[in-house]
Amino acid sequence: MGPEEEREVIDTLRSGWITTGPKAKRFESEFAKYVGAKRALAVAHCTGALHLSLWALGIGPGDEVITTPFTFTATAEVMGYLGARPVFVDIDPGTFNINPARIEEALESGEHKRVRAILPVHFAGHPCDMDRIGAVARQYGLEIVEDAAHAAGAARHLEGRGMTRIGTIGKLSCFSFYATKNFTSAEGGMITTDDDKLADRIAVASLHGMDHDAWKRYDKSGSWYYEIHDTGFKYNLSDVHAAIGVAQLKRADDFLKRRTAIARAYNDAFRGDASLQTPYSEPGIEHAWHLYVLRLKPETLTVGRNQFVEMLRARGVGVSVHCIPLHTMHFYRKNYGYRGDEFPVAEDVFSRCLSLPIYASMSDEDVAYVIETVLDLVRDNRR
Ligand SMILES: Cc1ncc(COP(=O)(O)O)c(C=O)c1O
């Protein structure tokens, strides 16, 4: 957070308008420009964005949505809100993204007769193979809703379109501006789409189903009267949050450059080590580097991943693990009958992975300290 964020927030506080209003509108139009989408709708969080998107497509009780188990629970929990079911398929061992071949298998198996949509997650900021996912979706008449929580600023080369920013490929794309994301509005989310009808419907639904500009009802020019047009949710983004988002968005490309430089430094340092596996980037992508996911090769080490994480933490390196596969979690086993051992690639990646610190304000000294500490620990614990 810098002086620009402070200025925007103070400007909003002093404007006398703190909830959804002109700053949220500005955040929408600037974000739409940033990703190249026709419409952008600011919402309270990506979870709400995903919920509204599936709802707007008419997904309801008994429907199925194909997604990855290697994600945060928000991706799949929203399906439950609508009475729909997450159909998990395994991931690609290189990119950690949903594997299009597994999507095809699930559809060809005949076991899933109610699939309505595919919900790919651009994990860690590496864009999914959207050409192949798009082809499968067209073949089976399915919608695509992208979970782009990690992928603001990422891009992928598409057949016939060239390099394309995430946010304009699927029917609807959902972004997160949660505090840990590449840029933030403290809490916040955005839906982008080129479909005006869906955008209009979501704009109304995201604020109680009231007329589109009902927020203006407190304005001098506004009317006290409002009509309820549709199902309503309370997913609007306040202007205080949008103010932070507007300021951060201006710095998003600089943040991304710094993250990319840190990821390169990690790659260069760890690539040659026999006990480490660096993340794979497909050609023709621009990675958002939301996470830097390093994998251990446990057969070469005397300690497991959990111990390695604890040792790094003990030496002051704030590592974490992303993600715990959803099909192994109590709720998904109980509610949807997953056993916890169906997706060997996701399970293998999870058992060996850890996320190293990566953020725009990270100093060169801190990057060097992380590299040195990881390499030290590997050397000290080599089998
Ligand atoms: C892949 C993924 N999807 C969705 C979300 C939900 O985002 P939010 O916290 O903005 O609701 C997250 C949050 O971390 C996420 O990692």
Coordinates of N, CA, C and O and ligand atoms in Angstrom, one line a residue, residues 43-50 68 70-77 119-124 147-150 174-181 186-190 290-291 322-323, ligand 1:
V43 N -17.6 -7.0 -7.5 CA -18.4 -7.6 -6.5 C -17.5 -7.8 -5.2 O -16.4 -7.4 -5.2
A44 N -18.2 -8.3 -4.2 CA -17.5 -8.3 -2.9 C -16.3 -9.2 -2.8 O -15.4 -9.0 -2.0
H45 N -16.3 -10.3 -3.6 CA -15.2 -11.3 -3.6 C -15.4 -12.2 -4.8 O -16.4 -12.3 -5.4
C46 N -14.3 -13.0 -5.0 CA -14.3 -13.9 -6.1 C -15.4 -15.0 -5.9 O -16.0 -15.6 -6.8
T47 N -15.5 -15.4 -4.6 CA -16.5 -16.4 -4.3 C -17.9 -16.0 -4.8 O -18.6 -16.8 -5.4
G48 N -18.2 -14.7 -4.5 CA -19.5 -14.2 -5.0 C -19.5 -14.1 -6.5 O -20.6 -14.4 -7.1
A49 N -18.4 -13.8 -7.1 CA -18.3 -13.7 -8.6 C -18.6 -15.1 -9.2 O -19.4 -15.2 -10.1
L50 N -18.1 -16.1 -8.6 CA -18.3 -17.5 -9.1 C -19.7 -17.9 -8.9 O -20.4 -18.5 -9.8
T68 N -11.5 -28.7 -11.2 CA -10.2 -29.3 -10.7 C -10.4 -29.5 -9.2 O -10.9 -28.7 -8.5
F70 N -7.7 -29.5 -7.4 CA -6.5 -28.8 -6.9 C -6.7 -27.3 -6.9 O -6.2 -26.6 -7.8
T71 N -7.5 -26.9 -6.0 CA -7.9 -25.5 -5.9 C -8.4 -25.2 -4.5 O -8.5 -26.1 -3.6
F72 N -8.7 -23.9 -4.3 CA -9.2 -23.5 -3.0 C -10.7 -23.8 -3.0 O -11.4 -23.9 -4.0
T73 N -11.2 -24.1 -1.8 CA -12.6 -24.6 -1.7 C -13.7 -23.6 -2.3 O -14.7 -24.1 -2.8
A74 N -13.4 -22.3 -2.4 CA -14.4 -21.4 -3.0 C -14.8 -21.8 -4.4 O -16.0 -21.7 -4.8
T75 N -13.9 -22.4 -5.2 CA -14.2 -22.8 -6.6 C -15.4 -23.7 -6.6 O -16.2 -23.6 -7.5
A76 N -15.4 -24.7 -5.7 CA -16.4 -25.7 -5.7 C -17.5 -25.5 -4.7 O -18.6 -26.0 -4.9
E77 N -17.3 -24.7 -3.7 CA -18.3 -24.5 -2.7 C -19.5 -23.9 -3.3 O -20.7 -24.1 -2.9
L119 N -15.4 -25.4 -15.3 CA -14.9 -24.3 -14.5 C -13.4 -24.5 -14.3 O -13.0 -25.1 -13.2
P120 N -12.6 -24.1 -15.2 CA -11.1 -24.2 -15.1 C -10.6 -23.1 -14.1 O -11.1 -22.0 -14.0
V121 N -9.5 -23.5 -13.4 CA -8.8 -22.6 -12.5 C -7.4 -22.3 -13.1 O -6.7 -23.3 -13.3
H122 N -7.1 -21.1 -13.3 CA -5.7 -20.8 -13.8 C -4.8 -20.8 -12.6 O -4.4 -19.8 -12.0
F123 N -4.4 -22.0 -12.2 CA -3.7 -22.2 -10.9 C -2.4 -21.5 -10.9 O -1.5 -21.6 -11.8
A124 N -2.2 -20.8 -9.8 CA -0.9 -20.1 -9.5 C -0.7 -18.9 -10.5 O 0.3 -18.2 -10.4
D147 N -12.2 -19.6 -13.3 CA -11.8 -19.1 -12.0 C -10.4 -18.5 -12.2 O -9.4 -19.2 -12.3
A148 N -10.4 -17.1 -12.3 CA -9.2 -16.4 -12.6 C -8.7 -15.7 -11.3 O -8.0 -14.7 -11.4
A149 N -9.0 -16.3 -10.1 CA -8.6 -15.7 -8.9 C -7.1 -15.4 -8.8 O -6.6 -14.5 -8.2
H150 N -6.3 -16.3 -9.4 CA -4.8 -16.2 -9.4 C -4.3 -15.5 -10.6 O -3.1 -15.4 -10.7
C174 N -13.8 -14.9 -13.4 CA -14.0 -14.4 -12.0 C -12.7 -14.1 -11.4 O -11.8 -15.0 -11.4
F175 N -12.5 -12.9 -10.9 CA -11.2 -12.5 -10.3 C -11.3 -12.2 -8.9 O -12.4 -11.9 -8.4
S176 N -10.2 -12.3 -8.2 CA -10.2 -12.0 -6.7 C -9.2 -10.9 -6.4 O -8.1 -10.9 -7.0
F177 N -9.6 -10.0 -5.6 CA -8.7 -9.0 -5.1 C -8.5 -9.1 -3.5 O -8.4 -8.1 -2.8
Y178 N -8.6 -10.3 -3.1 CA -8.3 -10.6 -1.7 C -6.9 -10.2 -1.3 O -6.1 -10.0 -2.2
A179 N -6.7 -10.0 0.0 CA -5.5 -9.3 0.4 C -4.2 -9.9 -0.1 O -3.2 -9.2 -0.3
T180 N -4.2 -11.2 -0.3 CA -2.9 -11.9 -0.8 C -2.8 -11.9 -2.3 O -1.8 -12.4 -2.8
K181 N -3.7 -11.4 -3.0 CA -3.7 -11.6 -4.5 C -2.7 -10.6 -5.1 O -2.2 -9.7 -4.4
A186 N -8.3 -5.2 -0.6 CA -8.5 -5.8 0.7 C -9.4 -7.0 0.6 O -9.0 -8.1 1.0
E187 N -10.6 -6.8 0.2 CA -11.5 -7.9 -0.2 C -12.2 -7.3 -1.5 O -12.4 -6.1 -1.6
G188 N -12.5 -8.2 -2.4 CA -13.1 -7.8 -3.6 C -13.0 -8.8 -4.7 O -12.2 -9.7 -4.7
G189 N -13.8 -8.6 -5.7 CA -13.8 -9.5 -6.9 C -14.3 -8.8 -8.1 O -14.9 -7.7 -8.0
M190 N -14.2 -9.5 -9.2 CA -14.7 -8.9 -10.5 C -15.1 -10.0 -11.4 O -14.5 -11.1 -11.4
H290 N 1.1 -15.7 -9.3 CA 0.5 -15.5 -8.0 C 1.2 -16.4 -6.9 O 1.3 -16.0 -5.8
L291 N 1.5 -17.6 -7.3 CA 2.2 -18.5 -6.4 C 3.4 -19.1 -7.1 O 3.4 -19.2 -8.3
H322 N -0.1 -24.9 -1.2 CA -1.3 -24.8 -2.1 C -1.4 -25.9 -3.1 O -0.4 -26.0 -3.9
C323 N -2.5 -26.5 -3.2 CA -3.7 -26.5 -2.4 C -3.9 -27.9 -1.9 O -3.4 -28.9 -2.5
Ligands
LIG1 C1 -8.6 -20.4 -6.9 C2 -9.4 -19.5 -6.0 N1 -10.7 -19.3 -6.3 C3 -11.5 -18.5 -5.6 C4 -11.0 -17.9 -4.5 C5 -11.9 -17.0 -3.7 O1 -11.5 -15.7 -3.7 P1 -12.2 -14.6 -2.7 O2 -11.4 -14.7 -1.4 O3 -12.0 -13.3 -3.4 O4 -13.6 -15.0 -2.5 C6 -9.7 -18.1 -4.1 C7 -9.1 -17.4 -2.9 O5 -8.0 -17.5 -2.5 C8 -8.9 -18.9 -4.9 O6 -7.6 -19.2 -4.5

